[in-house]
Amino acid sequence: MRSSRTFTAVDSHTEGMPTRVVTSGLGVIPGATMNDKRLHFIEHLDDVRQLLVNEPRGHAAMSGAILQPSTRDDCDWGVVYIEVSGCLPMCGHGTIGVATVLVETGMVTVTEPTTTIRLDTPAGVVVARVDVRDGHAESVTIENVPSFVVRLDDEVDVPGLGTVPYSLAFGGNFYAMVDLDDVKLPFDRARQQDILAAGLAIMDAINTTAPPSHPTIAGVDHCHHVEFIAPGSTAEHSRHAMAIHPGWFDRSPCGTGTSARMAELWARGELALDADFVNESFIGSRFVGRLVGETEVAGIPAVLPTITGRAWVTGLGTYLLDPSDPFPTGFQF
């Protein structure tokens, strides 16, 4: 058996969404900060992302995280997030998966009933508090990066859809929030292709006419997520379909999307601090979010979200690249 590249990983899923936690095979990515590492990875190492998330080793909705030494003295591990859409500054479900894997494999010192893990991410420090019983990770609560609204009740002209009302918020990634009623589509997985097509059209219109840009994180300058809000959603319990570039749905309730949604509800005065917010995915899985504080980002009012969810280890893998493989970066189908 021959291989020009070899990677080891622990596979997991967080409320239905996979996280392939890469534990070896890449070495230390150059960069003084984790976002520097992310930007270096995008420019020089994207073939690794494609190899690990595309078919045949991955699939059209694959997601992962590459463990790195932290660039900070106050963190336990660094993380670079990968998925079929690219290399993310932050991933909520992925962080819950990473924390679960670190506990389940003993890659951190495990204490019961709570193991606290500080993660150095491209978007900033994220703290994961893992509820542990009998050595098993029962659930994870992450303290996410500051989240804020960029646009509230804006509109964008979308070919084929007309004028679409939306709000835009950052929760680790930028999210456009759109009521399904406003694009005349039901919250029904039988219509998922129609919802997905609408989401991709909305992303393209926003990125063409008014792309967002994070004021302090370099290279975060697009919207690749549309959170379609189901009818009947409230500030206590919301349901959504999360359409993601280049053409898939989040299976989990989406941690950074939940953070963005809570920031929007807070900006509207509908969600108070320290109140539970249940966010439900397109497959019915749930995260529980809370806003635990207020802050600002470059003068923009922001909130400090927490997200609680569960993850499970699904497998151990060694991923190889035979030098004669005709698909060295996999493929999308």
Short mmCIF file of C-alpha atoms in Angstrom, two decimals:
data_model
loop_
_atom_site.label_atom_id
_atom_site.label_comp_id
_atom_site.label_asym_id
_atom_site.label_seq_id
_atom_site.Cartn_x
_atom_site.Cartn_y
_atom_site.Cartn_z
CA MET A 1 0.00 0.00 0.00
CA ARG A 2 1.51 3.32 -1.04
CA SER A 3 0.50 6.86 -0.15
CA SER A 4 1.90 10.30 -0.86
CA ARG A 5 -0.26 11.87 1.86
CA THR A 6 -1.56 10.34 5.10
CA PHE A 7 -3.96 11.99 7.56
CA THR A 8 -5.53 10.62 10.72
CA ALA A 9 -8.83 11.87 12.06
CA VAL A 10 -11.57 11.21 14.57
CA ASP A 11 -14.98 11.53 12.93
CA SER A 12 -17.96 12.81 14.89
CA HIS A 13 -21.37 14.32 14.38
CA THR A 14 -22.98 17.21 16.23
CA GLU A 15 -26.77 16.93 16.27
CA GLY A 16 -26.55 15.31 12.82
CA MET A 17 -23.76 17.38 11.23
CA PRO A 18 -20.34 15.76 10.71
CA THR A 19 -17.02 17.06 12.00
CA ARG A 20 -13.90 15.26 10.81
CA VAL A 21 -11.34 16.23 13.47
CA VAL A 22 -7.92 15.94 11.81
CA THR A 23 -5.29 14.94 14.37
CA SER A 24 -2.18 14.44 12.23
CA GLY A 25 -0.75 14.60 8.74
CA LEU A 26 -0.46 18.31 8.10
CA GLY A 27 2.12 19.61 10.56
CA VAL A 28 2.10 23.15 11.89
CA ILE A 29 0.49 25.67 9.54
CA PRO A 30 2.58 28.87 9.24
CA GLY A 31 1.14 31.99 10.87
CA ALA A 32 1.45 34.13 13.98
CA THR A 33 -2.29 33.96 14.73
CA MET A 34 -4.91 31.35 14.00
CA ASN A 35 -6.48 33.63 11.40
CA ASP A 36 -3.04 34.01 9.79
CA LYS A 37 -2.94 30.20 9.65
CA ARG A 38 -6.41 30.14 8.12
CA LEU A 39 -5.40 32.63 5.42
CA HIS A 40 -2.18 30.71 4.71
CA PHE A 41 -4.18 27.50 4.49
CA ILE A 42 -6.61 29.07 1.99
CA GLU A 43 -3.77 30.29 -0.24
CA HIS A 44 -1.36 27.36 -0.04
CA LEU A 45 -3.04 24.26 1.42
CA ASP A 46 -6.58 24.19 0.09
CA ASP A 47 -5.85 20.91 -1.66
CA VAL A 48 -5.81 19.31 1.81
CA ARG A 49 -9.29 20.64 2.56
CA GLN A 50 -10.59 19.38 -0.77
CA LEU A 51 -9.01 15.95 -0.30
CA LEU A 52 -10.61 15.50 3.13
CA VAL A 53 -14.11 16.90 2.55
CA ASN A 54 -14.89 16.22 -1.11
CA GLU A 55 -16.01 12.90 -2.50
CA PRO A 56 -14.87 10.12 -2.38
CA ARG A 57 -13.49 10.61 1.17
CA GLY A 58 -16.19 13.07 2.14
CA HIS A 59 -19.52 14.17 0.70
CA ALA A 60 -21.49 17.22 -0.42
CA ALA A 61 -22.14 18.39 3.16
CA MET A 62 -18.84 17.42 4.79
CA SER A 63 -17.27 19.51 7.52
CA GLY A 64 -14.10 19.20 9.55
CA ALA A 65 -11.56 20.79 11.85
CA ILE A 66 -7.77 20.63 11.79
CA LEU A 67 -6.13 20.61 15.21
CA GLN A 68 -3.12 22.90 15.60
CA PRO A 69 -0.92 24.09 18.45
CA SER A 70 -2.41 27.25 19.90
CA THR A 71 -0.78 30.55 18.99
CA ARG A 72 -1.78 31.85 22.44
CA ASP A 73 -0.50 30.95 25.89
CA ASP A 74 -4.04 30.96 27.33
CA CYS A 75 -5.49 28.29 25.02
CA ASP A 76 -5.23 24.50 24.94
CA TRP A 77 -5.55 23.89 21.20
CA GLY A 78 -5.84 25.81 17.97
CA VAL A 79 -8.41 24.96 15.30
CA VAL A 80 -8.72 25.64 11.58
CA TYR A 81 -12.22 24.84 10.32
CA ILE A 82 -12.78 23.26 6.91
CA GLU A 83 -15.90 22.34 4.97
CA VAL A 84 -17.09 22.04 1.40
CA SER A 85 -17.78 25.79 1.30
CA GLY A 86 -14.21 26.71 2.26
CA CYS A 87 -12.21 27.55 5.37
CA LEU A 88 -14.33 29.18 8.07
CA PRO A 89 -13.31 31.68 10.76
CA MET A 90 -15.52 29.85 13.27
CA CYS A 91 -17.86 26.85 13.32
CA GLY A 92 -20.18 26.21 16.25
CA HIS A 93 -21.14 22.61 15.55
CA GLY A 94 -17.49 21.93 14.68
CA THR A 95 -16.33 23.34 18.01
CA ILE A 96 -18.79 21.13 19.88
CA GLY A 97 -17.43 18.19 17.86
CA VAL A 98 -13.81 19.14 18.56
CA ALA A 99 -14.41 19.49 22.31
CA THR A 100 -16.20 16.14 22.40
CA VAL A 101 -13.37 14.42 20.51
CA LEU A 102 -10.71 15.98 22.76
CA VAL A 103 -12.47 14.60 25.84
CA GLU A 104 -13.35 11.21 24.37
CA THR A 105 -9.78 10.59 23.16
CA GLY A 106 -8.06 11.99 26.28
CA MET A 107 -6.26 14.69 24.28
CA VAL A 108 -7.04 17.06 27.15
CA THR A 109 -7.03 16.46 30.89
CA VAL A 110 -10.56 15.29 31.67
CA THR A 111 -12.25 16.36 34.88
CA GLU A 112 -15.79 15.62 36.02
CA PRO A 113 -18.40 16.99 36.06
CA THR A 114 -17.01 19.74 33.78
CA THR A 115 -13.95 19.88 31.56
CA THR A 116 -13.10 23.37 30.34
CA ILE A 117 -11.21 23.69 27.05
CA ARG A 118 -9.97 26.98 25.62
CA LEU A 119 -9.73 26.99 21.84
CA ASP A 120 -7.77 29.41 19.68
CA THR A 121 -9.91 29.93 16.55
CA PRO A 122 -9.51 32.30 13.58
CA ALA A 123 -12.43 34.35 14.95
CA GLY A 124 -11.03 34.58 18.48
CA VAL A 125 -10.93 32.59 21.71
CA VAL A 126 -13.85 30.19 22.18
CA VAL A 127 -14.33 28.43 25.52
CA ALA A 128 -15.94 24.98 25.54
CA ARG A 129 -17.34 23.59 28.79
CA VAL A 130 -17.92 19.86 28.43
CA ASP A 131 -20.33 18.08 30.76
CA VAL A 132 -18.63 14.76 31.52
CA ARG A 133 -20.10 11.71 33.23
CA ASP A 134 -18.22 8.44 33.63
CA GLY A 135 -15.60 9.74 31.20
CA HIS A 136 -18.18 10.41 28.49
CA ALA A 137 -18.87 13.82 26.97
CA GLU A 138 -22.60 14.30 27.56
CA SER A 139 -22.98 17.82 26.15
CA VAL A 140 -20.93 20.91 25.36
CA THR A 141 -21.59 24.59 25.99
CA ILE A 142 -19.44 26.96 23.96
CA GLU A 143 -18.86 30.61 24.73
CA ASN A 144 -18.78 32.05 21.24
CA VAL A 145 -17.14 35.17 19.85
CA PRO A 146 -18.98 38.52 19.98
CA SER A 147 -21.96 38.56 17.62
CA PHE A 148 -23.61 41.59 16.07
CA VAL A 149 -26.08 42.86 13.49
CA VAL A 150 -24.83 44.51 10.33
CA ARG A 151 -28.18 45.24 8.67
CA LEU A 152 -31.67 45.06 10.07
CA ASP A 153 -34.67 44.88 7.72
CA ASP A 154 -32.69 45.58 4.56
CA GLU A 155 -33.72 44.53 1.04
CA VAL A 156 -31.91 43.04 -1.93
CA ASP A 157 -33.06 42.57 -5.52
CA VAL A 158 -32.69 38.91 -6.47
CA PRO A 159 -33.15 37.66 -10.04
CA GLY A 160 -36.14 35.35 -10.16
CA LEU A 161 -37.31 36.32 -6.67
CA GLY A 162 -37.72 40.09 -6.85
CA THR A 163 -37.10 42.27 -3.81
CA VAL A 164 -36.26 40.10 -0.78
CA PRO A 165 -36.28 41.52 2.77
CA TYR A 166 -33.40 40.27 4.92
CA SER A 167 -31.28 41.03 7.96
CA LEU A 168 -27.54 40.36 8.14
CA ALA A 169 -25.67 39.40 11.29
CA PHE A 170 -22.29 37.97 12.30
CA GLY A 171 -22.05 35.05 14.72
CA GLY A 172 -18.67 33.69 13.66
CA ASN A 173 -19.70 33.83 9.99
CA PHE A 174 -22.06 36.23 8.22
CA TYR A 175 -25.70 35.13 7.96
CA ALA A 176 -28.55 36.56 5.94
CA MET A 177 -31.83 35.87 7.74
CA VAL A 178 -34.86 35.60 5.49
CA ASP A 179 -38.44 34.66 6.33
CA LEU A 180 -39.52 31.70 4.22
CA ASP A 181 -42.89 33.41 3.72
CA ASP A 182 -41.08 36.27 1.95
CA VAL A 183 -39.84 33.91 -0.77
CA LYS A 184 -43.18 32.05 -0.82
CA LEU A 185 -41.72 28.68 0.16
CA PRO A 186 -42.86 26.25 2.87
CA PHE A 187 -40.73 24.80 5.67
CA ASP A 188 -40.78 21.41 3.99
CA ARG A 189 -37.84 19.17 3.10
CA ALA A 190 -39.78 18.06 0.02
CA ARG A 191 -39.08 21.60 -1.30
CA GLN A 192 -35.44 21.65 -0.28
CA GLN A 193 -34.11 22.16 -3.81
CA ASP A 194 -36.32 25.22 -4.26
CA ILE A 195 -35.21 26.60 -0.89
CA LEU A 196 -31.57 25.93 -1.72
CA ALA A 197 -31.84 27.64 -5.11
CA ALA A 198 -33.40 30.69 -3.42
CA GLY A 199 -30.62 30.75 -0.83
CA LEU A 200 -27.84 30.61 -3.41
CA ALA A 201 -29.50 33.39 -5.42
CA ILE A 202 -29.79 35.58 -2.31
CA MET A 203 -26.14 34.98 -1.35
CA ASP A 204 -25.03 35.89 -4.86
CA ALA A 205 -27.11 39.07 -4.89
CA ILE A 206 -25.77 40.21 -1.50
CA ASN A 207 -22.16 39.42 -2.38
CA THR A 208 -22.50 41.16 -5.73
CA THR A 209 -24.22 44.33 -4.54
CA ALA A 210 -23.26 44.79 -0.87
CA PRO A 211 -20.81 42.20 0.47
CA PRO A 212 -20.23 42.34 4.23
CA SER A 213 -16.79 42.77 5.79
CA HIS A 214 -15.79 42.07 9.37
CA PRO A 215 -14.15 45.17 10.90
CA THR A 216 -11.39 43.28 12.76
CA ILE A 217 -10.98 39.81 11.17
CA ALA A 218 -9.11 39.86 7.85
CA GLY A 219 -10.56 37.87 4.98
CA VAL A 220 -14.12 37.61 6.35
CA ASP A 221 -15.84 39.42 3.53
CA HIS A 222 -18.75 37.43 2.14
CA CYS A 223 -22.09 35.85 2.98
CA HIS A 224 -22.22 32.10 2.34
CA HIS A 225 -25.17 31.30 4.62
CA VAL A 226 -28.88 32.09 4.36
CA GLU A 227 -30.95 31.20 7.42
CA PHE A 228 -34.51 30.73 6.20
CA ILE A 229 -36.82 31.29 9.18
CA ALA A 230 -39.89 29.04 9.36
CA PRO A 231 -43.36 30.49 9.97
CA GLY A 232 -44.33 30.58 13.63
CA SER A 233 -40.77 31.05 14.88
CA THR A 234 -40.36 33.15 18.01
CA ALA A 235 -37.62 34.49 20.28
CA GLU A 236 -38.11 31.39 22.44
CA HIS A 237 -38.18 28.67 19.76
CA SER A 238 -37.17 29.17 16.15
CA ARG A 239 -37.03 26.69 13.26
CA HIS A 240 -34.96 27.22 10.15
CA ALA A 241 -33.42 25.79 7.00
CA MET A 242 -29.77 26.82 6.67
CA ALA A 243 -28.74 27.05 3.01
CA ILE A 244 -24.96 27.14 2.51
CA HIS A 245 -22.64 27.79 -0.44
CA PRO A 246 -21.99 26.04 -2.81
CA GLY A 247 -25.26 24.11 -2.40
CA TRP A 248 -26.19 22.18 0.76
CA PHE A 249 -28.03 22.46 4.08
CA ASP A 250 -26.63 22.39 7.59
CA ARG A 251 -27.89 19.29 9.33
CA SER A 252 -27.22 20.74 12.78
CA PRO A 253 -28.99 23.82 14.16
CA CYS A 254 -25.76 25.74 13.33
CA GLY A 255 -23.90 27.27 16.26
CA THR A 256 -22.64 30.44 14.60
CA GLY A 257 -26.01 30.80 12.86
CA THR A 258 -27.77 30.50 16.21
CA SER A 259 -25.46 33.21 17.55
CA ALA A 260 -26.28 35.48 14.60
CA ARG A 261 -30.00 34.84 15.03
CA MET A 262 -29.84 35.70 18.74
CA ALA A 263 -27.95 38.91 17.91
CA GLU A 264 -30.74 39.84 15.50
CA LEU A 265 -33.47 39.11 18.05
CA TRP A 266 -31.56 41.09 20.69
CA ALA A 267 -31.21 44.05 18.30
CA ARG A 268 -34.99 43.97 17.84
CA GLY A 269 -35.52 43.98 21.60
CA GLU A 270 -37.15 40.54 21.46
CA LEU A 271 -34.48 38.46 23.24
CA ALA A 272 -33.16 39.47 26.63
CA LEU A 273 -29.92 38.43 28.28
CA ASP A 274 -29.93 35.10 30.16
CA ALA A 275 -33.04 33.80 28.39
CA ASP A 276 -33.03 30.38 26.72
CA PHE A 277 -33.43 30.36 22.94
CA VAL A 278 -34.12 27.02 21.24
CA ASN A 279 -32.97 26.86 17.62
CA GLU A 280 -34.20 23.88 15.58
CA SER A 281 -32.59 22.61 12.37
CA PHE A 282 -34.15 21.39 9.13
CA ILE A 283 -33.91 17.79 10.46
CA GLY A 284 -35.38 18.66 13.86
CA SER A 285 -32.22 18.66 16.01
CA ARG A 286 -31.82 21.48 18.52
CA PHE A 287 -29.30 23.80 20.15
CA VAL A 288 -30.07 25.91 23.21
CA GLY A 289 -28.59 29.39 23.06
CA ARG A 290 -28.28 32.16 25.62
CA LEU A 291 -26.95 35.70 25.54
CA VAL A 292 -24.76 36.21 28.61
CA GLY A 293 -23.42 39.70 28.09
CA GLU A 294 -23.13 42.81 25.97
CA THR A 295 -19.99 44.22 24.36
CA GLU A 296 -18.96 45.97 21.15
CA VAL A 297 -16.91 45.20 18.06
CA ALA A 298 -15.19 48.24 16.52
CA GLY A 299 -17.92 50.42 18.01
CA ILE A 300 -20.77 48.15 16.88
CA PRO A 301 -23.08 46.95 19.70
CA ALA A 302 -22.63 43.21 20.14
CA VAL A 303 -23.63 40.32 22.39
CA LEU A 304 -21.82 37.36 23.92
CA PRO A 305 -23.62 34.11 23.05
CA THR A 306 -23.41 30.60 24.46
CA ILE A 307 -24.58 27.51 22.59
CA THR A 308 -25.30 24.11 24.14
CA GLY A 309 -25.42 20.95 22.05
CA ARG A 310 -24.27 17.34 21.84
CA ALA A 311 -21.81 15.42 19.68
CA TRP A 312 -20.90 11.77 19.28
CA VAL A 313 -17.76 10.06 17.99
CA THR A 314 -18.63 8.03 14.88
CA GLY A 315 -15.30 6.60 13.75
CA LEU A 316 -11.52 6.64 13.54
CA GLY A 317 -9.95 7.12 10.14
CA THR A 318 -6.66 7.14 8.28
CA TYR A 319 -7.05 8.92 4.96
CA LEU A 320 -4.57 8.24 2.17
CA LEU A 321 -3.67 9.67 -1.21
CA ASP A 322 -2.25 7.14 -3.63
CA PRO A 323 0.05 9.04 -6.02
CA SER A 324 -1.78 7.46 -8.98
CA ASP A 325 -5.23 8.57 -7.76
CA PRO A 326 -6.88 10.53 -10.62
CA PHE A 327 -8.78 12.67 -8.06
CA PRO A 328 -6.05 14.08 -5.77
CA THR A 329 -8.40 16.76 -4.45
CA GLY A 330 -11.55 14.66 -4.71
CA PHE A 331 -14.50 16.01 -6.62
CA GLN A 332 -17.91 17.61 -6.19
CA PHE A 333 -20.90 16.03 -7.88
#
